[in-house]
Short mmCIF file of C-alpha atoms in Angstrom, two decimals:
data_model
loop_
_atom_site.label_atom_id
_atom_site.label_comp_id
_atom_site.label_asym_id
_atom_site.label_seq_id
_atom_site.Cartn_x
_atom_site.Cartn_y
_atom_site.Cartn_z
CA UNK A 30 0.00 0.00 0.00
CA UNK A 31 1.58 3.01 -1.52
CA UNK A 32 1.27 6.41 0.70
CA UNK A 33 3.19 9.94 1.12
CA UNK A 34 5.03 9.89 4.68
CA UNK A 35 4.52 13.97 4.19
CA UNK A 36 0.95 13.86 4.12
CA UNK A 37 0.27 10.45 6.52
CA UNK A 38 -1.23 9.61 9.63
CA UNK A 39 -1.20 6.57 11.45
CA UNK A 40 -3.87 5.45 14.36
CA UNK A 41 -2.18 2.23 15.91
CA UNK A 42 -5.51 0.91 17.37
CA UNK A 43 -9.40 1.87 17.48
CA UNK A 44 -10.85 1.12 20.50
CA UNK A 45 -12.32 3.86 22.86
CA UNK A 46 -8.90 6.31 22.30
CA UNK A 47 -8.14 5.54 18.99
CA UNK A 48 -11.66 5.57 17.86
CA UNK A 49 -12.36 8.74 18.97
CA UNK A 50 -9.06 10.09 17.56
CA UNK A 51 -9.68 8.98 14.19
CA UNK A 52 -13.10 10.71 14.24
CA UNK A 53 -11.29 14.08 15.19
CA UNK A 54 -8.90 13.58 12.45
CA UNK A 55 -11.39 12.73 9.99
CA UNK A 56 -13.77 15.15 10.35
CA UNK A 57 -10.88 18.26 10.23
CA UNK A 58 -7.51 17.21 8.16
CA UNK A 59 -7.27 18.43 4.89
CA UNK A 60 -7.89 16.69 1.72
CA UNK A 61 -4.31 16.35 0.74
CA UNK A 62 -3.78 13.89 3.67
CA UNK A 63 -4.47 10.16 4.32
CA UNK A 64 -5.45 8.92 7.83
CA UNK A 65 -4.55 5.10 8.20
CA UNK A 66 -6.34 3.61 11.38
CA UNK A 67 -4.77 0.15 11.99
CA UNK A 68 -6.87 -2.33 14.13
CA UNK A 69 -6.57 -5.89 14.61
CA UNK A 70 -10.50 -6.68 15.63
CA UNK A 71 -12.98 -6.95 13.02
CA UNK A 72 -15.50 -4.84 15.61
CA UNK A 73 -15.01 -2.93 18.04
CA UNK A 74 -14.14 -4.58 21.28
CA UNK A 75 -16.73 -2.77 24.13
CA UNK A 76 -14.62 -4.30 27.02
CA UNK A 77 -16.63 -3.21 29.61
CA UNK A 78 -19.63 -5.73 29.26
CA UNK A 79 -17.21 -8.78 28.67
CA UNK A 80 -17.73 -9.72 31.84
CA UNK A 81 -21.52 -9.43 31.43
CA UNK A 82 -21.23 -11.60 28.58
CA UNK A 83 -19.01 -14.20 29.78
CA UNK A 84 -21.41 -15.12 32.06
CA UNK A 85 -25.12 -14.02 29.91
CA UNK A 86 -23.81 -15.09 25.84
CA UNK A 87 -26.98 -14.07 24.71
CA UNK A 88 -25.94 -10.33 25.41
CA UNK A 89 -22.16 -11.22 23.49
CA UNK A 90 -23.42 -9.74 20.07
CA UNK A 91 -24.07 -6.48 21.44
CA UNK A 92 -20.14 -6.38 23.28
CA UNK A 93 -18.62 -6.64 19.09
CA UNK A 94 -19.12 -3.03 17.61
CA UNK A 95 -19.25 -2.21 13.74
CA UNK A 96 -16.64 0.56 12.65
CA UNK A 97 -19.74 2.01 10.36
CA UNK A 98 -19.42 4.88 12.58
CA UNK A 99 -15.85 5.62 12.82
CA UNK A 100 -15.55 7.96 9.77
CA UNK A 101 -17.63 10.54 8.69
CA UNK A 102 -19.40 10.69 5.60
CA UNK A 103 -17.00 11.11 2.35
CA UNK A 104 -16.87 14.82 1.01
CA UNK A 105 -13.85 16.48 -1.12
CA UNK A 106 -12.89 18.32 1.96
CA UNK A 107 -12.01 15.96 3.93
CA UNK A 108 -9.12 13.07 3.84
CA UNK A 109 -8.80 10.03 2.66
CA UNK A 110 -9.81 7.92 6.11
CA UNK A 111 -9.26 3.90 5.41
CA UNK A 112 -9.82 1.31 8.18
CA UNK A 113 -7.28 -1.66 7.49
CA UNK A 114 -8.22 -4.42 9.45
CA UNK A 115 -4.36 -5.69 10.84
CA UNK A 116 -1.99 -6.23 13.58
CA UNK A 117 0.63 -4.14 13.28
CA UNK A 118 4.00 -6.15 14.01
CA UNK A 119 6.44 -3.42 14.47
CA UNK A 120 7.48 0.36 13.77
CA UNK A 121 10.10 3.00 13.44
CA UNK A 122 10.03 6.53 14.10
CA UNK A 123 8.46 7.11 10.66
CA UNK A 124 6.97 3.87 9.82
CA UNK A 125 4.99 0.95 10.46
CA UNK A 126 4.60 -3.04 9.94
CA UNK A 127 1.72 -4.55 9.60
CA UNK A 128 -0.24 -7.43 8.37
CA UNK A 129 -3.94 -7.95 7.66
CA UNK A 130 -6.16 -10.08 8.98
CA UNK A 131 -6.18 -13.44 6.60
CA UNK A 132 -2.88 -12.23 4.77
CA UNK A 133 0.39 -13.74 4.61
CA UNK A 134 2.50 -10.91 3.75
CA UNK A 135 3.46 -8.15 6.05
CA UNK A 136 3.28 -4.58 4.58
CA UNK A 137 5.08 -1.25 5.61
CA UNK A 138 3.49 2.45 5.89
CA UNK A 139 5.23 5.36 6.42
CA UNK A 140 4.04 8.04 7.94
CA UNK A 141 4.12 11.61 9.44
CA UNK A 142 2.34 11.52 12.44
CA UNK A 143 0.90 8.61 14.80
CA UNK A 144 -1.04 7.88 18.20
CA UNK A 145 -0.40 5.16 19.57
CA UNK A 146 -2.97 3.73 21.16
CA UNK A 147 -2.82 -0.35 21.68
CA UNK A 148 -4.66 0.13 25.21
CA UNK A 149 -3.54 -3.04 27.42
CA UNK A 150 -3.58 -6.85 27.25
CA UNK A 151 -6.96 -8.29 28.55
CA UNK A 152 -6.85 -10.44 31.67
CA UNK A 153 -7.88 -14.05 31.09
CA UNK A 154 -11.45 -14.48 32.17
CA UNK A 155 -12.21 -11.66 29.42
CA UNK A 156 -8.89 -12.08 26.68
CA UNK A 157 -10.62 -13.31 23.65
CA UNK A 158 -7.26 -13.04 22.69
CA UNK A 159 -4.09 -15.91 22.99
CA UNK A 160 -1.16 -14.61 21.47
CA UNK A 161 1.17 -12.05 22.63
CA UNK A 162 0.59 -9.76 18.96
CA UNK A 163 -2.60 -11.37 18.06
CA UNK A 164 -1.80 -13.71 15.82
CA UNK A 165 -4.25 -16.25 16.50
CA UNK A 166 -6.63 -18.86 14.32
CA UNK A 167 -8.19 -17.42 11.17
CA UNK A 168 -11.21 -16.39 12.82
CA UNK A 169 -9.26 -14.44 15.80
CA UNK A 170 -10.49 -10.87 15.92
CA UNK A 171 -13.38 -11.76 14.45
CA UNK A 172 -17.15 -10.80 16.17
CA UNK A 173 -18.16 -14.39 15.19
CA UNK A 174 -14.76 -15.91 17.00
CA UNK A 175 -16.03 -13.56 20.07
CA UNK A 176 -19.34 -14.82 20.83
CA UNK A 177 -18.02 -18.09 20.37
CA UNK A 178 -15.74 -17.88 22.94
CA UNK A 179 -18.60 -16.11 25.17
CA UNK A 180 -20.66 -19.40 25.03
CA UNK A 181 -17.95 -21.31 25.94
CA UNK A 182 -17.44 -18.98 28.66
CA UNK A 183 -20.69 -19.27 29.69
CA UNK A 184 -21.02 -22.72 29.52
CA UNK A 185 -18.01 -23.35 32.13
CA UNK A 186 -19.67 -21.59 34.54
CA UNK A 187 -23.12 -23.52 34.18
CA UNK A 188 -21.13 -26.43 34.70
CA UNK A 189 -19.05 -25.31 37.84
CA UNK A 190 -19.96 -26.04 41.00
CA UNK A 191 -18.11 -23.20 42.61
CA UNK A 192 -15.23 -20.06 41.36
CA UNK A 193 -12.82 -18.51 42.83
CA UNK A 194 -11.79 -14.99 41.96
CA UNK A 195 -8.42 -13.98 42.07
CA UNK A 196 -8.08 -9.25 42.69
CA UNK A 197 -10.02 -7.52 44.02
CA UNK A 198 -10.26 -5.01 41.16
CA UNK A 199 -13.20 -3.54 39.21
CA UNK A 200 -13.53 -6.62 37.16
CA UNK A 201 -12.95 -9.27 40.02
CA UNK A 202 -16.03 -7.26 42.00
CA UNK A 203 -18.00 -7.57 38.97
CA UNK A 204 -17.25 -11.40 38.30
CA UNK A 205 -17.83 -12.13 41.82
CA UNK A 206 -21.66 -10.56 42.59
CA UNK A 207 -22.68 -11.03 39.08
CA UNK A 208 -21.90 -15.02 39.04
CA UNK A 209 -23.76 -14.99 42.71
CA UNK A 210 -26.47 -13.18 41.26
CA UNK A 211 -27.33 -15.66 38.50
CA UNK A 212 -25.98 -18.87 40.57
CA UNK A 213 -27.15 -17.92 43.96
CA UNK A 214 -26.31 -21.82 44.80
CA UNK A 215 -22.70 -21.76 43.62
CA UNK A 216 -19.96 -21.05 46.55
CA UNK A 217 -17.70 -17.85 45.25
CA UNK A 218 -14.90 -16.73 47.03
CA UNK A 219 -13.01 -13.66 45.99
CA UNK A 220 -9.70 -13.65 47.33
CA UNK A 221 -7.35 -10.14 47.49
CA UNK A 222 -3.73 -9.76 48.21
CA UNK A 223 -4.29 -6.08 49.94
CA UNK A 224 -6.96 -4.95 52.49
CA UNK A 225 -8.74 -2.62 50.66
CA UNK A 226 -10.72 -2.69 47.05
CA UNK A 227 -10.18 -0.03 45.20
CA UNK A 228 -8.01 2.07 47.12
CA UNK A 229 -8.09 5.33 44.23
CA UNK A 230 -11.58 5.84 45.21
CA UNK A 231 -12.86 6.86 49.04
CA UNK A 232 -12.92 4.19 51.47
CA UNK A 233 -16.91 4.15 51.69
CA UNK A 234 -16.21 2.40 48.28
CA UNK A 235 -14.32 -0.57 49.80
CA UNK A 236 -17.08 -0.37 52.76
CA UNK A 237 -20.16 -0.71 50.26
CA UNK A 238 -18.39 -3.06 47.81
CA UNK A 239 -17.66 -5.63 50.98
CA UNK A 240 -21.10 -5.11 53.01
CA UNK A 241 -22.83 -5.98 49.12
CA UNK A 242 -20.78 -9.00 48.69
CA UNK A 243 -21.29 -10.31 52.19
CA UNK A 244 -25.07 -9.51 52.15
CA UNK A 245 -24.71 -11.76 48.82
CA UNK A 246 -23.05 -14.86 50.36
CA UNK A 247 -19.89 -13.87 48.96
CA UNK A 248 -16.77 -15.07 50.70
CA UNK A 249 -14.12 -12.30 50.83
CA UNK A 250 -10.18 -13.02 51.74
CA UNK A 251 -8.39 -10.15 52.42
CA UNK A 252 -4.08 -9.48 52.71
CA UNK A 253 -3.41 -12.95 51.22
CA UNK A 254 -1.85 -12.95 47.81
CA UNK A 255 -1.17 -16.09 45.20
CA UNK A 256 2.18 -17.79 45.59
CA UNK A 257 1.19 -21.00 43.35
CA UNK A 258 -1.44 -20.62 40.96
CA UNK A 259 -3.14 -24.48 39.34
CA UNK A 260 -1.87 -26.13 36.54
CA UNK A 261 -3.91 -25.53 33.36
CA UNK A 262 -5.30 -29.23 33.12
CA UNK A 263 -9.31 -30.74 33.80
CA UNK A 264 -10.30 -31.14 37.23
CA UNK A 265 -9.84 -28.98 40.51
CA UNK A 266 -8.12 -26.10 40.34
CA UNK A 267 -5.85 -25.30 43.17
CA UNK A 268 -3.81 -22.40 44.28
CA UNK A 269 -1.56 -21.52 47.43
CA UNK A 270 -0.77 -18.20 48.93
CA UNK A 271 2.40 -16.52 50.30
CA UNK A 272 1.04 -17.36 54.16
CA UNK A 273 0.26 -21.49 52.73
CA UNK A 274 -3.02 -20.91 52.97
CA UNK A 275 -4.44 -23.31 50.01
CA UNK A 276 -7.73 -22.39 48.22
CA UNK A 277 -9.38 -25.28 45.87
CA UNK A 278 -12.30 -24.23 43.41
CA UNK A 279 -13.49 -25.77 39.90
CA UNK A 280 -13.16 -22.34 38.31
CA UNK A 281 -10.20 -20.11 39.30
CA UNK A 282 -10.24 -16.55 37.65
CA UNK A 283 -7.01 -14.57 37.81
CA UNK A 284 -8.23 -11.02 37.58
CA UNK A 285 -5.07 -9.22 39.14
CA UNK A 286 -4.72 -6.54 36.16
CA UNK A 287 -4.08 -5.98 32.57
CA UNK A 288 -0.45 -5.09 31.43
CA UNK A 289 0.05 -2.07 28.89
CA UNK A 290 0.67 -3.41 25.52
CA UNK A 291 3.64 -1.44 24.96
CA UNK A 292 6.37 -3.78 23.20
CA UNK A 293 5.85 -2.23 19.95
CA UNK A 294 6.78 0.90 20.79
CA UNK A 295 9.54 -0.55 23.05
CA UNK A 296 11.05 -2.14 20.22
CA UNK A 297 11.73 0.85 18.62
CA UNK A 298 12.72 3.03 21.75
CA UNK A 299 13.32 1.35 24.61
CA UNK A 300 14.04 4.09 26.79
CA UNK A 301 10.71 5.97 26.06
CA UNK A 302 9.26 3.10 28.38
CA UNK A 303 8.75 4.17 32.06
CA UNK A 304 10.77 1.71 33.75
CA UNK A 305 8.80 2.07 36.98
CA UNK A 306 5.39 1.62 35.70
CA UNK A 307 6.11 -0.28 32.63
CA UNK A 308 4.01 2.84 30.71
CA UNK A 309 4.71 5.22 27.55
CA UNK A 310 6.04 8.50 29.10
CA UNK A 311 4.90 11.49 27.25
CA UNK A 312 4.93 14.73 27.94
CA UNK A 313 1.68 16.74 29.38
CA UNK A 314 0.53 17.17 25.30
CA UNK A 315 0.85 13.39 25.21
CA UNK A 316 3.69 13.48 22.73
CA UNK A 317 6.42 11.01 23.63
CA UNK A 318 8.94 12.40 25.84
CA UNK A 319 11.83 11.93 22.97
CA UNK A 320 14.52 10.48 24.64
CA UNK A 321 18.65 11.99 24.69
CA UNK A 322 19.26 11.94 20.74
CA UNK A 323 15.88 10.96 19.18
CA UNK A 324 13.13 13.14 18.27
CA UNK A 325 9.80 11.25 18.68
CA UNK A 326 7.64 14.40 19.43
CA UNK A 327 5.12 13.59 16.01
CA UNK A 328 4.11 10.53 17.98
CA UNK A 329 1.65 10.78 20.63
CA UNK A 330 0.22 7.89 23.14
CA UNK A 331 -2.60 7.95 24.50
CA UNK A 332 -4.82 5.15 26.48
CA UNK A 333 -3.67 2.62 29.19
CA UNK A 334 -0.64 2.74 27.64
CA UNK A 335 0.35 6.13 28.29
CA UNK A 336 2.17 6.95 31.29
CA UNK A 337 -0.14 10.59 32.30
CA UNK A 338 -0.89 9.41 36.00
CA UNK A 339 -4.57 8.89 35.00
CA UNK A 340 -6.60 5.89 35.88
CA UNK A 341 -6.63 2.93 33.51
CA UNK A 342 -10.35 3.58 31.99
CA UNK A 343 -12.26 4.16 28.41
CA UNK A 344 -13.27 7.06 29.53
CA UNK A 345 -10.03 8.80 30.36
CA UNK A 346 -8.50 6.82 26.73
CA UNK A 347 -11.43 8.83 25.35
CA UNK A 348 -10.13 12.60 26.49
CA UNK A 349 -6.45 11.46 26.16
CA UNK A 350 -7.33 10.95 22.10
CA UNK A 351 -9.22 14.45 22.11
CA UNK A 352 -6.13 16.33 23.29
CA UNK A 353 -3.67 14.03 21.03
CA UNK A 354 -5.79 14.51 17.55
CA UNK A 355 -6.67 18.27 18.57
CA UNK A 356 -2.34 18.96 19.09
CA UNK A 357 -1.72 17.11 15.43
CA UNK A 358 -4.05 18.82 13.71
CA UNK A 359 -2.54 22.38 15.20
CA UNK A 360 0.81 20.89 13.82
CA UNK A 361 -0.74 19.79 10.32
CA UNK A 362 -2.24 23.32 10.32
CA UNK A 363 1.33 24.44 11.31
CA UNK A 364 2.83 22.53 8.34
CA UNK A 365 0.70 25.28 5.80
CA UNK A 366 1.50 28.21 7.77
CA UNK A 367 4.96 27.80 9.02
CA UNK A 368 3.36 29.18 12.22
CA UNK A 369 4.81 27.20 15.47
CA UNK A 370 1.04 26.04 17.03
CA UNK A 371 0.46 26.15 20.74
CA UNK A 372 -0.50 22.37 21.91
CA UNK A 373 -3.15 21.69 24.63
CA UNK A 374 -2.17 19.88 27.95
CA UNK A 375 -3.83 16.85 29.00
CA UNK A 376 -5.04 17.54 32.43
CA UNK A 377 -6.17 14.40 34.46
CA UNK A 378 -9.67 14.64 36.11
CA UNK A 379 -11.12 12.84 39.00
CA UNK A 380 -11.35 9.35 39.29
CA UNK A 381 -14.51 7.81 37.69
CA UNK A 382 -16.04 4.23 38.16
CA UNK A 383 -19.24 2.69 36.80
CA UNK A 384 -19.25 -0.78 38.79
CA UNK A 385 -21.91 -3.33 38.63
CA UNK A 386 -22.49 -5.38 42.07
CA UNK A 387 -24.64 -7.70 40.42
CA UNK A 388 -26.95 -7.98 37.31
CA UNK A 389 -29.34 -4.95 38.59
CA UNK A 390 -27.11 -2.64 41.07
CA UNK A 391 -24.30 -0.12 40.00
CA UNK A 392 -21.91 1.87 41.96
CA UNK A 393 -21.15 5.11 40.11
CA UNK A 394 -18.44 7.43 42.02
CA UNK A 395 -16.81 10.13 41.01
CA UNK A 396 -14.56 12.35 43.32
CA UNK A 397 -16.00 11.80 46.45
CA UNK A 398 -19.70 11.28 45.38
CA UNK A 399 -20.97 8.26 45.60
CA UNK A 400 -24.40 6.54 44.15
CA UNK A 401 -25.54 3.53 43.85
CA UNK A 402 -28.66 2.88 41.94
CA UNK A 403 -30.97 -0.39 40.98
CA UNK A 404 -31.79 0.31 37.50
CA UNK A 405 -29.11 -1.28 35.59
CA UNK A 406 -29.66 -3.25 32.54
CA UNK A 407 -28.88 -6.88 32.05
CA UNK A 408 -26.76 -5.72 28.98
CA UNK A 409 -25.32 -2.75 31.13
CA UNK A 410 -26.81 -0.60 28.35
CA UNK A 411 -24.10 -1.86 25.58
CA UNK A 412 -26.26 -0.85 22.45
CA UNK A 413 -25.99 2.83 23.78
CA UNK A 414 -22.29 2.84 22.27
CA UNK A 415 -23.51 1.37 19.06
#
């Protein structure tokens, strides 16, 4: 695929940052340029009702998201805006590897500008996904290779005849009072290696998160973390903490976090990575922060990959991209005018959660407020991003 690094933009991912950067883009660059957005699902991935759906398959059609939406409609004012459905396999400072889904060749772009925005790594109980760069079967990436992988999901947990959940994160709370929900019968213990759920938010979270879970049957172990986790074969599943303490289930779920998918980037510069949190560090316009002898400033990162000292959320990917797309069009615009453009800052807001404590109840907190409400939807509302 033949392209102009002058008049090129790259998108290295489209889920909630890099979709809503490549709708920026595409609605303002001029015609003269060509915005490449570079995604290795079929659909959009909506992440946040995986969970959901692991558990309720009939719901896993609505989690897989058409790209219809991601560019505006065609007009000779606006770019050229093309949707390549690949994994990208590598990159330099002005280019990128890629190869699409069902090909056997790999293909290079170069290009101008690019966000990088590969978001993190699921965590098992929701990773559709089981290679390192995504290349999986033929039908990996696919919406139809999703639900299937729902129903099997599903399935397992008919079958078990008790889980235990492994973090005490968003996603373990959710697992955990959503399976009790729906299998009031099954034993579920969620185990925690600290003494406190959600420490970013105010305590009275922890307190209402535990009190739900207890007044659910829910067994919570607190300050014991996993020295030994089971062998991946049929049967009992097994795992041992750092005290000896030995916890036995037919379903264990390891929901300890999702790691920043940042070894593309790394590749090419390893000493852009924060060594401390394993993030992208970038400067307060979310350009990289160009290490001693490179300039990498016409790259940006936004998204859970992005070291900006924000939470780890679609929402906060979703802002990051705003401020990233706004800053390269000022320096496209800069390109005609030979002016020098002043960039906007990403400034971190408060921490925001949306949690579900079972199929009905949700937590929403931001700052210090606090509500929880009983009007959730057994699809927690997924067609509302369609």
């Amino acid at each position: 695929m033949e392209t102009s690094k002058e008049r090129t933009i790259v998108v290295l991912g489209a889920s909630y940052g890099g979709f809503r950067a490549a709708q920026i883009l595409a609605e303002s660059l001029p015609p003269e340029w060509t915005l490449i957005v570079l995604e290795r699902n079929s659909h959009m991935n909506h992440v946040y009702v995986f969970p959901r759906c692991a558990l309720m398959a009939e719901y896993a059609p609505r989690a897989f998201i058409p790209y219809d939406n991601l560019f505006p409609a065609l007009s000779p004012e606006r770019c050229r805006a093309v949707l390549i459905h690949a994994t990208v396999l590598g990159m330099t400072s002005h280019s990128v590897r890629f190869q699409r889904h069902g090909a056997s060749e790999t293909e290079k772009m170069d290009f101008t500008y690019a966000i990088y925005a590969l978001g993190s790594g699921m965590p098992g109980p929701v990773n559709i996904w089981t290679s390192d760069h995504g290349l999986g079967n033929g039908s990996t990436g696919t919406k139809r290779h999703g639900i299937t992988w729902m129903e099997q999901q599903s399935q397992m947990f008919v079958n078990a005849r008790d889980v235990l959940i492994v973090g005490g994160g968003a996603l373990g709370i959710q697992f955990a009072t959503d399976l009790k929900e729906l299998f009031p019968h099954k034993d579920v213990t969620l185990l925690h290696s600290r003494y406190r759920l959600l420490p970013k938010y105010p305590v009275a979270v922890h307190d209402m998160c535990v009190k739900r879970m207890a007044d659910m049957g829910i067994l919570t172990v607190f300050g014991q973390r996993v020295h030994t986790w089971p062998v991946n074969k049929p049967g009992r599943k097994k795992v041992q903490t750092e005290t000896g303490a030995v916890y036995e289930a037919d379903i264990v779920l390891c929901c300890t976090g999702q790691k920043p998918q940042i070894a593309i980037l790394a590749a090419m510069s390893p000493l852009s990575i924060n060594q401390e949190t394993g993030r992208i560090a970038v400067l307060p316009t979310l350009q990289l922060a160009s290490p001693r002898g490179q300039l990498l400033s016409h790259i940006f990162a936004v998204g859970d990959c992005a070291d900006t000292g924000a939470i780890q959320a679609g929402n906060t990917a979703y802002r990051q991209a705003e401020v990233a797309a706004k800053n390269i069009l000022g320096l496209v615009k800069g390109l005609q005018t030979g002016d020098v453009p002043e960039l906007q800052n990403y400034h971190p807001g408060k921490p925001m959660i949306k949690l579900s404590l079972g199929i009905k109840t949700l937590m929403n907190a931001t700052g210090e407020k606090i509500e929880v409400t009983e009007n959730g939807k057994e699809d927690l509302d997924a067609l509302s991003m369609w």
